[in-house]
């Protein structure tokens, strides 16, 4: 069998991420040969509906003609040049476009989401250092947050699975309660729930604001927490508290940026402007690794100096790579030429109707925002059986614990969404213990 050859070679030579390699003795890898639209194909030509958008990055489907055209054109011009002392058209054009979209005009480029977070954390601390607040080097982060797995990003992540082995390498920071509505008490109103979380944060700020550089959060949706959704009123309150206590607000839009929640950026639900915005994943439509951290002119000016020691010295060899920037320009061109968010609204209504019959299943907390759907399986359901059934029938899902979620590419067709919901429904029915 063609698949088996690739499976065995991969297990022997590749250390796969977020995996216990021994598990692949019983749960085989799926070797992917090609992709097209919402589908991935293995080497035996079996196809899988990619309802996770390949770890949330693939906005407009696999093998997208427009993004490929942008990359191919750049490939024949300039594949790479360092960004220290040099510049090039793709990074300039991309920075201009992102500045207009976010109202933050200064872009610092990295390779991935964790790198974008590292940049924001370091910039924030250095800003306060260079403006006279020497003690402001602590960060506040939300309960159940996830911001990446490099050491700085991991230190403001609250998922022990990822960080328990590395506590000795990290500084400790300050956690504040999550506004995830799944944590709301039964008899508690939405307003009281949000206010209680803001009150808890206010107490932290009041007591420790002289030590706090920033608060970092995932606006509206805490992705790795199992798609924990919260009210935009919380963001409004956080912005006010940050202004009151002179603390930076870092919006980690790595997973939820570029239309995933129904707005171009998730923080726009609250009509606020953060001090930093971190972008990656969908930035290049899933084609090449790239991240960007955007910040304000006020923060930028604190680094504008004759001394090199006052500069921001975080970098890597591929900073602002022209090919990756061109892929991002291709992604943005689709938003510019098509009513992506408007078309998604139509799809959302259709797909929500498809999920209506899930009410009779043993699930809880069904939720939707933008192009995200999620729910929890009850304890009478075998998660492994659900996954196995879906994969066997050609639907690629990757639950987080007991949370089943769907983040399909924006190009998903009605027939494909119907296939997704039908197979998942049947998978849950047959997985009752």
mmCIF file of N, CA and C in Angstrom, residues 198 231-241 269-272:
data_model
loop_
_atom_site.group_PDB
_atom_site.id
_atom_site.type_symbol
_atom_site.label_atom_id
_atom_site.label_comp_id
_atom_site.label_asym_id
_atom_site.label_seq_id
_atom_site.Cartn_x
_atom_site.Cartn_y
_atom_site.Cartn_z
ATOM 1 N N UNK A 198 -13.990 41.618 35.308
ATOM 2 C CA UNK A 198 -13.318 42.915 35.228
ATOM 3 C C UNK A 198 -12.937 43.414 36.622
ATOM 4 N N UNK A 231 -17.783 37.703 25.814
ATOM 5 C CA UNK A 231 -18.466 38.909 25.362
ATOM 6 C C UNK A 231 -17.474 40.040 25.086
ATOM 7 N N UNK A 232 -17.753 40.820 24.055
ATOM 8 C CA UNK A 232 -16.874 41.935 23.703
ATOM 9 C C UNK A 232 -16.847 43.009 24.788
ATOM 10 N N UNK A 233 -17.863 43.020 25.668
ATOM 11 C CA UNK A 233 -17.878 43.999 26.761
ATOM 12 C C UNK A 233 -16.658 43.832 27.659
ATOM 13 N N UNK A 234 -16.136 42.614 27.746
ATOM 14 C CA UNK A 234 -14.934 42.397 28.550
ATOM 15 C C UNK A 234 -13.757 43.158 27.962
ATOM 16 N N UNK A 235 -13.612 43.137 26.644
ATOM 17 C CA UNK A 235 -12.517 43.847 25.987
ATOM 18 C C UNK A 235 -12.641 45.358 26.194
ATOM 19 N N UNK A 236 -13.872 45.856 26.133
ATOM 20 C CA UNK A 236 -14.089 47.286 26.369
ATOM 21 C C UNK A 236 -13.605 47.659 27.768
ATOM 22 N N UNK A 237 -13.961 46.833 28.755
ATOM 23 C CA UNK A 237 -13.546 47.084 30.124
ATOM 24 C C UNK A 237 -12.047 46.986 30.309
ATOM 25 N N UNK A 238 -11.415 46.014 29.653
ATOM 26 C CA UNK A 238 -9.963 45.851 29.752
ATOM 27 C C UNK A 238 -9.245 47.071 29.177
ATOM 28 N N UNK A 239 -9.728 47.556 28.040
ATOM 29 C CA UNK A 239 -9.108 48.739 27.432
ATOM 30 C C UNK A 239 -9.164 49.931 28.379
ATOM 31 N N UNK A 240 -10.300 50.134 29.048
ATOM 32 C CA UNK A 240 -10.444 51.245 29.981
ATOM 33 C C UNK A 240 -9.491 51.099 31.155
ATOM 34 N N UNK A 241 -9.362 49.885 31.676
ATOM 35 C CA UNK A 241 -8.461 49.650 32.798
ATOM 36 C C UNK A 241 -7.009 49.860 32.400
ATOM 37 N N UNK A 269 -14.823 43.638 17.393
ATOM 38 C CA UNK A 269 -16.155 43.458 17.982
ATOM 39 C C UNK A 269 -16.375 44.474 19.102
ATOM 40 N N UNK A 270 -15.292 44.863 19.783
ATOM 41 C CA UNK A 270 -15.381 45.792 20.914
ATOM 42 C C UNK A 270 -15.100 47.231 20.509
ATOM 43 N N UNK A 271 -14.738 47.463 19.247
ATOM 44 C CA UNK A 271 -14.431 48.804 18.743
ATOM 45 C C UNK A 271 -13.330 49.480 19.567
ATOM 46 N N UNK A 272 -12.297 48.715 19.847
ATOM 47 C CA UNK A 272 -11.144 49.238 20.575
ATOM 48 C C UNK A 272 -9.903 49.127 19.695
#
